[in-house]
mmCIF file with all atom_site columns, C-alpha atoms in Angstrom:
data_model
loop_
_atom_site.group_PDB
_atom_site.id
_atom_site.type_symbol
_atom_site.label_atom_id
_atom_site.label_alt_id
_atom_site.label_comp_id
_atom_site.label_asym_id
_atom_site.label_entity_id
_atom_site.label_seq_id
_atom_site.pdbx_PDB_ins_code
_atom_site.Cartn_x
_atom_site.Cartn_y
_atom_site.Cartn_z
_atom_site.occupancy
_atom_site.B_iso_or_equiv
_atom_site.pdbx_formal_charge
_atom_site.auth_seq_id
_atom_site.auth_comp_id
_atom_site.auth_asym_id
_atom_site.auth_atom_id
_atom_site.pdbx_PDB_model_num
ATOM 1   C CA . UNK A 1 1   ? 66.224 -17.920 170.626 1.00 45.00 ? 1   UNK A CA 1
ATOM 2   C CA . UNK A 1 2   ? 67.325 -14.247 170.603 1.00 52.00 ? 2   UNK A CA 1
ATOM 3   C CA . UNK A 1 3   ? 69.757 -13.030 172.480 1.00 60.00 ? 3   UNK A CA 1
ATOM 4   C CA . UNK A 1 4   ? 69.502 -9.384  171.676 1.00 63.00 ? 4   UNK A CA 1
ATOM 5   C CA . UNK A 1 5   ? 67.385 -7.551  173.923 1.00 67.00 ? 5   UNK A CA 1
ATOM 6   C CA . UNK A 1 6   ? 64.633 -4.876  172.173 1.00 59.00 ? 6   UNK A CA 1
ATOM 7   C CA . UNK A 1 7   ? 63.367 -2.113  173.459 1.00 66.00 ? 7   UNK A CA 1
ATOM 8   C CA . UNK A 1 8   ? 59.139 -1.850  173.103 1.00 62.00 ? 8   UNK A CA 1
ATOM 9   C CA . UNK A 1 9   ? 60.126 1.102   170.437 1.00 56.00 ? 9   UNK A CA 1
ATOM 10  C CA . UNK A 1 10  ? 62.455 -0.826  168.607 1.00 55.00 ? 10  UNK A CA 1
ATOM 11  C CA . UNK A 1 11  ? 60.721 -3.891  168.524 1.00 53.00 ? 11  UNK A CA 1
ATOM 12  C CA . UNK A 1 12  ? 57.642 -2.380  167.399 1.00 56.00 ? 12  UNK A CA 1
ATOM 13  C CA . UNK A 1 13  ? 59.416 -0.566  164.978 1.00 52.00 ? 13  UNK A CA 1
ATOM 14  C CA . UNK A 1 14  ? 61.076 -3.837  163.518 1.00 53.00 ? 14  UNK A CA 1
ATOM 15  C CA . UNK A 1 15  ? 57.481 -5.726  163.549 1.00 53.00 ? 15  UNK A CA 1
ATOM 16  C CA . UNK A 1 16  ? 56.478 -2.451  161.162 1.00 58.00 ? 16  UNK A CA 1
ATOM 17  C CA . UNK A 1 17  ? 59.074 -2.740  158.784 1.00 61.00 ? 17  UNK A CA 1
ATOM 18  C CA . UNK A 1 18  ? 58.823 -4.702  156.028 1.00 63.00 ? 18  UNK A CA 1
ATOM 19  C CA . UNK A 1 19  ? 60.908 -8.187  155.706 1.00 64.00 ? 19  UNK A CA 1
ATOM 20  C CA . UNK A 1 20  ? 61.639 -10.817 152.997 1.00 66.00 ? 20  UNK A CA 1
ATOM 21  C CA . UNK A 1 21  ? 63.150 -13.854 153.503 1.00 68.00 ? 21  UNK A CA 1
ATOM 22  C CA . UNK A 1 22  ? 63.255 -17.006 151.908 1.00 71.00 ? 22  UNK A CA 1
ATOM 23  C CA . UNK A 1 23  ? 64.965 -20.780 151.602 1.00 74.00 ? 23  UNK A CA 1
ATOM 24  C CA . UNK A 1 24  ? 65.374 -22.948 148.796 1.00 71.00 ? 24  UNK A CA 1
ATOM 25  C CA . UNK A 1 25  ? 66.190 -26.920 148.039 1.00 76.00 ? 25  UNK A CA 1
ATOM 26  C CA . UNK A 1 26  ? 69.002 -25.462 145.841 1.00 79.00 ? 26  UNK A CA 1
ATOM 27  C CA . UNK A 1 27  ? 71.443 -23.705 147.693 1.00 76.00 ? 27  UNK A CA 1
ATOM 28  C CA . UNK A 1 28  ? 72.912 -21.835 143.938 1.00 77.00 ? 28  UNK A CA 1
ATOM 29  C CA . UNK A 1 29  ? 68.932 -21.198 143.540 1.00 71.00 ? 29  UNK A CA 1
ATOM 30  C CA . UNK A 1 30  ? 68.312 -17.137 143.094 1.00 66.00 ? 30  UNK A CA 1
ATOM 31  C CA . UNK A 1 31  ? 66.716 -15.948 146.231 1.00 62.00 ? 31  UNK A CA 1
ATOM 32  C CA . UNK A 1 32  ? 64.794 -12.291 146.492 1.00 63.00 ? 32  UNK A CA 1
ATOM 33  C CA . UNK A 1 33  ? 66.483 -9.478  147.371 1.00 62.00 ? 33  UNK A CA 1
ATOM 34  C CA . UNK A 1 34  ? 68.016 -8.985  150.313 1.00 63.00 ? 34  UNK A CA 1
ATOM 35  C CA . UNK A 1 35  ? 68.330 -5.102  150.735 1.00 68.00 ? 35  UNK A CA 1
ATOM 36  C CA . UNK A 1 36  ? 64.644 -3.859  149.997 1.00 70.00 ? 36  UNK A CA 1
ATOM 37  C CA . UNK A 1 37  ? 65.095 -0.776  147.827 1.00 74.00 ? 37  UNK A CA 1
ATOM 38  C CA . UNK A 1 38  ? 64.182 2.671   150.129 1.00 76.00 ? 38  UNK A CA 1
ATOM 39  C CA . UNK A 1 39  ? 60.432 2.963   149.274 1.00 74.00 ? 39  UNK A CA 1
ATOM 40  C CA . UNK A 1 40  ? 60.128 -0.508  150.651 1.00 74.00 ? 40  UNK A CA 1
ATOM 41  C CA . UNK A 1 41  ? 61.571 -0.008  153.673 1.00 75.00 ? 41  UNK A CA 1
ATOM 42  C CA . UNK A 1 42  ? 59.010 2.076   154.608 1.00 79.00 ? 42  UNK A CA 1
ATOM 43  C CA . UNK A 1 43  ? 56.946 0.926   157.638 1.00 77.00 ? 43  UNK A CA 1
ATOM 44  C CA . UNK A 1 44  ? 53.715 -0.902  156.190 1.00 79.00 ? 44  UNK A CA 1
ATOM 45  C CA . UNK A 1 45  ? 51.376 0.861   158.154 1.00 81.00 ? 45  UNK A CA 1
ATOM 46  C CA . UNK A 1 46  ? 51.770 4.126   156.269 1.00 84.00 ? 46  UNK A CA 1
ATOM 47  C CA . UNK A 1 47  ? 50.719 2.625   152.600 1.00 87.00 ? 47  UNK A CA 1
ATOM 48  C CA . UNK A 1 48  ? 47.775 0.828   151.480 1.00 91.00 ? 48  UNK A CA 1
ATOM 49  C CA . UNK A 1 49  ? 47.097 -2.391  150.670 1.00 91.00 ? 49  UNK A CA 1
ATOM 50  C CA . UNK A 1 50  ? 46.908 -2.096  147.091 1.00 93.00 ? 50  UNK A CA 1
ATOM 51  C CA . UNK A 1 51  ? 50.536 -0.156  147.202 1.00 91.00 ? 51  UNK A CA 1
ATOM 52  C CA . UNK A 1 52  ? 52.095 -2.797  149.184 1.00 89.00 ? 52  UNK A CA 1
ATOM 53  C CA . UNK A 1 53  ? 50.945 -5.358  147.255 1.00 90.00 ? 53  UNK A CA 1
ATOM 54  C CA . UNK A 1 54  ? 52.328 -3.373  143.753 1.00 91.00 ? 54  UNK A CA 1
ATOM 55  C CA . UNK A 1 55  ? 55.856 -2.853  145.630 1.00 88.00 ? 55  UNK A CA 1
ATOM 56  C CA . UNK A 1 56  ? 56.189 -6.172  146.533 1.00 86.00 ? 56  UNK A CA 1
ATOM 57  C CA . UNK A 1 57  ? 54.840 -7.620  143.362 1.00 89.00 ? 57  UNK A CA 1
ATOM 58  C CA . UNK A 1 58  ? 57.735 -5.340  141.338 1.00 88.00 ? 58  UNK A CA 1
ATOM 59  C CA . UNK A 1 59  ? 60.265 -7.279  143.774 1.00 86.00 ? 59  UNK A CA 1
ATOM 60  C CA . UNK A 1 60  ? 59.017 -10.574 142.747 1.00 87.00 ? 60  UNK A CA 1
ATOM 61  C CA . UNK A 1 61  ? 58.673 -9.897  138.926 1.00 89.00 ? 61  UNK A CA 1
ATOM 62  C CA . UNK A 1 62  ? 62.355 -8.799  138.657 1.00 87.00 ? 62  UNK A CA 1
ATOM 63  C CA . UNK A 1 63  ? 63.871 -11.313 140.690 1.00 85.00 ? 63  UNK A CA 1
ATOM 64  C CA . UNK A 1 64  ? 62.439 -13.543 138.771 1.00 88.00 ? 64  UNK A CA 1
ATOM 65  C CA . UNK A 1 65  ? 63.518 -12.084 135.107 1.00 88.00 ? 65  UNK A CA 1
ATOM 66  C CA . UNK A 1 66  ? 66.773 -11.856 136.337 1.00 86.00 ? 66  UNK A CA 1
ATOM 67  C CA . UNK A 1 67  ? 66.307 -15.869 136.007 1.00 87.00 ? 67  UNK A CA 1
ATOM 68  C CA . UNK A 1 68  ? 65.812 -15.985 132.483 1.00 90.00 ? 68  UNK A CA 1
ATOM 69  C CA . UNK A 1 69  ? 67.657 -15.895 129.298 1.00 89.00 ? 69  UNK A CA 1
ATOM 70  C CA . UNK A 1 70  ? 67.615 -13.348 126.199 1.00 88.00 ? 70  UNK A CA 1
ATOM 71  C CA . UNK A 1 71  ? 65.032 -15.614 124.464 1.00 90.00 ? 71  UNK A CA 1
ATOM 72  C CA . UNK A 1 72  ? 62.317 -15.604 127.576 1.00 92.00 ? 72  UNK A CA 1
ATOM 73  C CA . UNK A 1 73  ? 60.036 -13.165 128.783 1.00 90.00 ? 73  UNK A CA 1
ATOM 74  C CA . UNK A 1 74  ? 57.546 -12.995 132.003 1.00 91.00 ? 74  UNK A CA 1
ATOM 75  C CA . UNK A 1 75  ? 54.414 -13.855 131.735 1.00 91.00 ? 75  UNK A CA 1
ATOM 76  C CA . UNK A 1 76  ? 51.347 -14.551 134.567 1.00 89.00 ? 76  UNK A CA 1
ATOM 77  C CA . UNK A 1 77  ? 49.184 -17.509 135.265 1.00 85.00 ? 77  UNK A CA 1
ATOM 78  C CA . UNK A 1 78  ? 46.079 -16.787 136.885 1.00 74.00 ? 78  UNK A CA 1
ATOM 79  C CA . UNK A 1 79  ? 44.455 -19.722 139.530 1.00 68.00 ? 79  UNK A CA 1
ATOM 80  C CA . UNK A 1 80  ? 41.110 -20.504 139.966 1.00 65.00 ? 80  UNK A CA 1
ATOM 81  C CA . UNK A 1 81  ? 39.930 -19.585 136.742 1.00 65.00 ? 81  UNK A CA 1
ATOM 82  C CA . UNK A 1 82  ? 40.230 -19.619 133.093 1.00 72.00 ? 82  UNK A CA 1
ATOM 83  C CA . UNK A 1 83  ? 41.894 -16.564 132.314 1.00 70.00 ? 83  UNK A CA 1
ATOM 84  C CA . UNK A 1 84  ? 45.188 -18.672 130.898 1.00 80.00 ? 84  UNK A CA 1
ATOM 85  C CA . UNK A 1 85  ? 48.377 -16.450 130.810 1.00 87.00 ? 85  UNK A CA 1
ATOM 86  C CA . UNK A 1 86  ? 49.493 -12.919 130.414 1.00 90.00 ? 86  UNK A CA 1
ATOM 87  C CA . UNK A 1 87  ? 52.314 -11.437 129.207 1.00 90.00 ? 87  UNK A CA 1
ATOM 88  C CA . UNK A 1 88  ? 53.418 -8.804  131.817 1.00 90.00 ? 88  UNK A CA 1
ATOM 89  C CA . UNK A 1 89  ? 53.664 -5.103  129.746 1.00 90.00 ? 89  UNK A CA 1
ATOM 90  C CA . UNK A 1 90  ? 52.577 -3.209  132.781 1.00 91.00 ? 90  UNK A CA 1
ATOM 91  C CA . UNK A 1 91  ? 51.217 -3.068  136.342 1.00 91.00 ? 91  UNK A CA 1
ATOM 92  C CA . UNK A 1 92  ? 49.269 -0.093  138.560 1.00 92.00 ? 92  UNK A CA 1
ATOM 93  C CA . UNK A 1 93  ? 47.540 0.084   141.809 1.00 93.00 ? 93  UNK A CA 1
ATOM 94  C CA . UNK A 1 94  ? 43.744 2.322   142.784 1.00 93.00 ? 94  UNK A CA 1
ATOM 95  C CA . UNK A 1 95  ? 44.163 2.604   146.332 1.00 93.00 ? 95  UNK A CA 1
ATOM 96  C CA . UNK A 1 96  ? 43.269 1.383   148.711 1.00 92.00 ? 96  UNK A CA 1
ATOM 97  C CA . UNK A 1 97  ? 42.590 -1.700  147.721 1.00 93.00 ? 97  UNK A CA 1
ATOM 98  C CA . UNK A 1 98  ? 43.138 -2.777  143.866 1.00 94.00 ? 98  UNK A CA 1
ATOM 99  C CA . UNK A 1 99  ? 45.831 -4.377  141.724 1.00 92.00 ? 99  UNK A CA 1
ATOM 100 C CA . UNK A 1 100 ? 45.816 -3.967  138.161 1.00 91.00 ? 100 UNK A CA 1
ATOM 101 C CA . UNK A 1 101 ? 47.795 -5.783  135.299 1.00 91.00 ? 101 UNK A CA 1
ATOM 102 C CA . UNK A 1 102 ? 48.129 -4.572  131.545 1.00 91.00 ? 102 UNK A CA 1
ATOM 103 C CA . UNK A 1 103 ? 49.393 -7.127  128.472 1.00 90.00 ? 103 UNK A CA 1
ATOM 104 C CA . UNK A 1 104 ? 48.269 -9.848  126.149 1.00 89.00 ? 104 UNK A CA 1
ATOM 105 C CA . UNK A 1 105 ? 47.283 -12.946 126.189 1.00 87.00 ? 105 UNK A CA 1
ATOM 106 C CA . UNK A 1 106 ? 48.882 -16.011 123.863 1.00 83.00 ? 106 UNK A CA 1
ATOM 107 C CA . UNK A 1 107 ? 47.048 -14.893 121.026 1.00 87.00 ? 107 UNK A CA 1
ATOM 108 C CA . UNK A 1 108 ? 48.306 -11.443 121.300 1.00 87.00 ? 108 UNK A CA 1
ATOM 109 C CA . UNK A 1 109 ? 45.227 -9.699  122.218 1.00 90.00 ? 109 UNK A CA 1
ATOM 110 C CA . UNK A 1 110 ? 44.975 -7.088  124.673 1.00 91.00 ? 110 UNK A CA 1
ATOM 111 C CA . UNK A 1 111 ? 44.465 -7.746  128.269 1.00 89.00 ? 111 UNK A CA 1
ATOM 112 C CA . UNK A 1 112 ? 43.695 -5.894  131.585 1.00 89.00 ? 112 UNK A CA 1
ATOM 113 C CA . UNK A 1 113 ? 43.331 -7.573  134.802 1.00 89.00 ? 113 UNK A CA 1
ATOM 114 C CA . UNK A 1 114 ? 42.020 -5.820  137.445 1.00 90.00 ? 114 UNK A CA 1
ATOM 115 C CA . UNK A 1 115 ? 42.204 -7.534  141.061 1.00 90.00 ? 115 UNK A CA 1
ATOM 116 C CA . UNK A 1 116 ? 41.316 -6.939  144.791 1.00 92.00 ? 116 UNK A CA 1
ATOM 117 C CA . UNK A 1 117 ? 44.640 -7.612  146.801 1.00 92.00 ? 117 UNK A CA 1
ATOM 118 C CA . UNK A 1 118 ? 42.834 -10.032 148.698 1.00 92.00 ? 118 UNK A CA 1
ATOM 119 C CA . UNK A 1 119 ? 41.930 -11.871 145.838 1.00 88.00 ? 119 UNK A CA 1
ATOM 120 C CA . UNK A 1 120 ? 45.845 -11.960 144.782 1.00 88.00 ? 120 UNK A CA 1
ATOM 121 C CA . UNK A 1 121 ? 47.201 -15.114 143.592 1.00 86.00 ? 121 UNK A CA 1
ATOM 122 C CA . UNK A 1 122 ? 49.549 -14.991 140.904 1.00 84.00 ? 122 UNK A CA 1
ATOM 123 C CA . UNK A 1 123 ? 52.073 -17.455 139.115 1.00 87.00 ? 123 UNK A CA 1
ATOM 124 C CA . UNK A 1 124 ? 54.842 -16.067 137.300 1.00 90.00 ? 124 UNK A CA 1
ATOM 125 C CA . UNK A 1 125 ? 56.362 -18.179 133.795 1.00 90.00 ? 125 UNK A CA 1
ATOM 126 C CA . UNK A 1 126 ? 58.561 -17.771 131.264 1.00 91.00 ? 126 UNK A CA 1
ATOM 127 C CA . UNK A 1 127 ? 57.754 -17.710 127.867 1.00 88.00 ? 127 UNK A CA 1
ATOM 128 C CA . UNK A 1 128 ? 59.662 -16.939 124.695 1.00 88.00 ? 128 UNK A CA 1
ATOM 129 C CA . UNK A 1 129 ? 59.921 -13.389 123.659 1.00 84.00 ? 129 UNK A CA 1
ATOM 130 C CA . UNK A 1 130 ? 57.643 -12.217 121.086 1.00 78.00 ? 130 UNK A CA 1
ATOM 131 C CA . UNK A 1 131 ? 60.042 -11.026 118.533 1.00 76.00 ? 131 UNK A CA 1
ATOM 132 C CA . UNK A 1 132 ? 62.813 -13.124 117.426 1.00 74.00 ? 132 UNK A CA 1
ATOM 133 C CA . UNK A 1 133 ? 65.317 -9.729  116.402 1.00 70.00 ? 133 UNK A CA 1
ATOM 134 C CA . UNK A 1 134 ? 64.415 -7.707  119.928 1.00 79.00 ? 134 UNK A CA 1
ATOM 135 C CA . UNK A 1 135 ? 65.872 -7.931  122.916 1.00 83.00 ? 135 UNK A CA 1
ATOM 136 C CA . UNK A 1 136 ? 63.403 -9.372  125.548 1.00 83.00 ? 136 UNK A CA 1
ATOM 137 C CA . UNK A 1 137 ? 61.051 -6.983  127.321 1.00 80.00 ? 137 UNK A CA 1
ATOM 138 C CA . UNK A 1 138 ? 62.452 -6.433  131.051 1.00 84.00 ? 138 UNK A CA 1
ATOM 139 C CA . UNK A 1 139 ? 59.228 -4.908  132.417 1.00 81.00 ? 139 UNK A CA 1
ATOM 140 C CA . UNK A 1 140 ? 60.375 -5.509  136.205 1.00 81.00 ? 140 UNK A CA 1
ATOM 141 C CA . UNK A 1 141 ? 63.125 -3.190  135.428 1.00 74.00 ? 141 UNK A CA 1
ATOM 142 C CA . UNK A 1 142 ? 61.292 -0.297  134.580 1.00 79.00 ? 142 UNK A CA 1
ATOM 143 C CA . UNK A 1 143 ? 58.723 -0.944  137.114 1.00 82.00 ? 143 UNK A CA 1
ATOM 144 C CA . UNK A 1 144 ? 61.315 -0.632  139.977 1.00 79.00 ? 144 UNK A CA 1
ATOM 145 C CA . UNK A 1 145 ? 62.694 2.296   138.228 1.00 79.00 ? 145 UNK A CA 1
ATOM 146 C CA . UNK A 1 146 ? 59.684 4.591   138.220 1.00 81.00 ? 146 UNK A CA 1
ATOM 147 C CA . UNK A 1 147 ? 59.596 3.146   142.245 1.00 75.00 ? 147 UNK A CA 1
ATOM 148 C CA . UNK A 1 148 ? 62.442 4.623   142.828 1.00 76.00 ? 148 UNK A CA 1
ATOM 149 C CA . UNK A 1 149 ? 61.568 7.514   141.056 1.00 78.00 ? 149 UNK A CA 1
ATOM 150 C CA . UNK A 1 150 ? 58.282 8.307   142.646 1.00 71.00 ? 150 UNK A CA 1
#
Protein backbone atom coordinates (compact mmCIF):
# COMPACT_ATOMS: atom_id res chain seq x y z
CA UNK A 1 0.00 0.00 0.00
CA UNK A 2 1.22 3.60 -0.54
CA UNK A 3 1.53 5.83 1.88
CA UNK A 4 2.46 8.87 -0.09
CA UNK A 5 -0.35 10.89 -1.06
CA UNK A 6 -0.44 12.22 -5.06
CA UNK A 7 -1.85 14.94 -6.28
CA UNK A 8 -4.27 14.22 -9.70
CA UNK A 9 -1.23 16.25 -11.55
CA UNK A 10 1.39 14.33 -10.16
CA UNK A 11 -0.07 11.13 -10.38
CA UNK A 12 -1.00 11.53 -13.84
CA UNK A 13 2.21 12.75 -14.56
CA UNK A 14 3.94 9.58 -12.96
CA UNK A 15 1.35 7.13 -14.92
CA UNK A 16 2.95 9.15 -18.20
CA UNK A 17 6.37 8.61 -17.52
CA UNK A 18 8.02 5.84 -18.55
CA UNK A 19 9.14 2.93 -15.92
CA UNK A 20 11.30 -0.25 -15.95
CA UNK A 21 11.48 -2.58 -13.44
CA UNK A 22 12.33 -5.99 -13.12
CA UNK A 23 13.15 -9.23 -10.65
CA UNK A 24 15.24 -12.09 -11.14
CA UNK A 25 15.80 -15.84 -9.52
CA UNK A 26 19.47 -14.67 -9.21
CA UNK A 27 19.87 -11.94 -7.00
CA UNK A 28 23.90 -11.18 -8.72
CA UNK A 29 21.73 -11.52 -12.12
CA UNK A 30 22.21 -8.05 -14.31
CA UNK A 31 18.98 -6.22 -14.15
CA UNK A 32 18.04 -3.15 -16.76
CA UNK A 33 18.84 0.07 -16.04
CA UNK A 34 17.67 1.81 -13.42
CA UNK A 35 18.07 5.59 -14.37
CA UNK A 36 16.43 5.76 -17.96
CA UNK A 37 18.77 7.96 -19.98
CA UNK A 38 16.91 11.73 -20.61
CA UNK A 39 15.18 10.96 -23.98
CA UNK A 40 13.48 8.17 -22.16
CA UNK A 41 12.20 9.92 -19.56
CA UNK A 42 10.12 11.64 -21.69
CA UNK A 43 6.36 11.18 -21.08
CA UNK A 44 5.13 8.37 -23.62
CA UNK A 45 2.38 10.19 -24.89
CA UNK A 46 4.49 12.64 -26.85
CA UNK A 47 6.38 9.83 -29.16
CA UNK A 48 5.09 7.21 -31.31
CA UNK A 49 4.84 3.84 -31.10
CA UNK A 50 7.45 2.88 -33.37
CA UNK A 51 9.96 5.43 -31.33
CA UNK A 52 9.12 3.97 -28.09
CA UNK A 53 9.49 0.73 -29.10
CA UNK A 54 13.28 1.67 -30.78
CA UNK A 55 14.21 3.48 -27.30
CA UNK A 56 13.29 0.79 -25.33
CA UNK A 57 14.62 -1.87 -27.60
CA UNK A 58 18.32 0.13 -27.43
CA UNK A 59 17.85 -0.34 -23.48
CA UNK A 60 17.38 -3.97 -23.78
CA UNK A 61 20.13 -4.69 -26.44
CA UNK A 62 22.85 -3.03 -24.27
CA UNK A 63 21.95 -4.37 -21.08
CA UNK A 64 22.18 -7.35 -22.41
CA UNK A 65 25.83 -7.01 -24.22
CA UNK A 66 27.03 -5.74 -21.20
CA UNK A 67 26.44 -9.64 -20.27
CA UNK A 68 28.76 -11.03 -22.58
CA UNK A 69 32.36 -11.64 -23.05
CA UNK A 70 35.01 -10.33 -25.77
CA UNK A 71 34.36 -13.51 -27.83
CA UNK A 72 30.27 -13.01 -28.08
CA UNK A 73 28.22 -10.81 -29.98
CA UNK A 74 24.21 -10.08 -30.06
CA UNK A 75 22.28 -11.58 -32.21
CA UNK A 76 18.08 -11.89 -32.63
CA UNK A 77 15.77 -14.81 -32.75
CA UNK A 78 12.65 -14.23 -34.40
CA UNK A 79 9.22 -16.37 -33.03
CA UNK A 80 6.63 -17.61 -34.97
CA UNK A 81 8.43 -18.08 -38.01
CA UNK A 82 11.37 -19.27 -39.84
CA UNK A 83 13.43 -16.38 -40.16
CA UNK A 84 16.34 -18.14 -37.76
CA UNK A 85 18.75 -15.48 -36.26
CA UNK A 86 20.24 -12.14 -36.94
CA UNK A 87 23.16 -10.62 -36.08
CA UNK A 88 22.26 -7.10 -34.75
CA UNK A 89 24.47 -4.33 -37.09
CA UNK A 90 21.74 -1.79 -36.86
CA UNK A 91 18.20 -0.74 -35.91
CA UNK A 92 15.67 2.35 -37.18
CA UNK A 93 12.14 3.25 -36.69
CA UNK A 94 9.26 4.88 -39.76
CA UNK A 95 6.89 6.41 -37.54
CA UNK A 96 4.36 5.90 -36.41
CA UNK A 97 4.26 2.60 -36.35
CA UNK A 98 7.37 0.43 -37.73
CA UNK A 99 10.50 -1.23 -36.37
CA UNK A 100 13.24 -2.04 -38.55
CA UNK A 101 16.42 -4.27 -38.04
CA UNK A 102 19.63 -4.34 -40.36
CA UNK A 103 22.42 -7.47 -40.23
CA UNK A 104 23.08 -10.98 -41.38
CA UNK A 105 22.00 -14.02 -40.96
CA UNK A 106 24.37 -17.30 -39.97
CA UNK A 107 25.48 -17.58 -43.34
CA UNK A 108 26.55 -14.06 -43.51
CA UNK A 109 24.11 -12.76 -45.91
CA UNK A 110 22.45 -9.58 -45.66
CA UNK A 111 19.32 -9.09 -43.76
CA UNK A 112 16.57 -6.43 -43.13
CA UNK A 113 13.69 -6.98 -40.97
CA UNK A 114 11.09 -4.74 -41.08
CA UNK A 115 8.25 -5.08 -38.28
CA UNK A 116 4.94 -3.46 -37.04
CA UNK A 117 5.48 -2.75 -33.20
CA UNK A 118 2.56 -4.71 -32.58
CA UNK A 119 3.89 -7.54 -34.20
CA UNK A 120 7.19 -7.19 -31.86
CA UNK A 121 8.54 -10.22 -30.38
CA UNK A 122 12.09 -10.54 -30.21
CA UNK A 123 14.73 -12.90 -28.46
CA UNK A 124 18.07 -11.68 -27.94
CA UNK A 125 21.40 -14.49 -28.03
CA UNK A 126 24.78 -14.52 -27.99
CA UNK A 127 26.83 -15.76 -30.53
CA UNK A 128 30.55 -15.73 -31.19
CA UNK A 129 31.98 -12.75 -32.88
CA UNK A 130 32.61 -12.98 -36.45
CA UNK A 131 36.24 -12.26 -36.55
CA UNK A 132 38.57 -14.01 -34.36
CA UNK A 133 41.41 -10.72 -34.33
CA UNK A 134 38.44 -7.87 -33.74
CA UNK A 135 37.09 -6.78 -30.89
CA UNK A 136 33.33 -7.73 -30.70
CA UNK A 137 30.80 -5.40 -32.31
CA UNK A 138 28.96 -3.37 -29.36
CA UNK A 139 26.06 -2.15 -31.53
CA UNK A 140 23.86 -1.21 -28.32
CA UNK A 141 26.53 1.21 -27.57
CA UNK A 142 26.38 3.23 -30.46
CA UNK A 143 22.73 2.97 -30.69
CA UNK A 144 22.28 4.73 -27.27
CA UNK A 145 24.88 7.12 -28.31
CA UNK A 146 23.25 8.63 -31.38
CA UNK A 147 19.97 8.62 -28.64
CA UNK A 148 21.56 10.74 -26.74
CA UNK A 149 22.72 12.64 -29.44
CA UNK A 150 19.51 13.25 -31.27
Amino acid sequence: MQDQIETSAEAAESAALPRCYEVHSNPNAKSGAKELPEPLQKPVATKSPAQWAYERLILYIQNFEKTLDGDQEVAMGFTGGDAGVMRIEGMGYFDPDIITFYGSDATGARTQLVQHVSQLNVMLRALPKTVEDKPANRIGFRLAADLEES
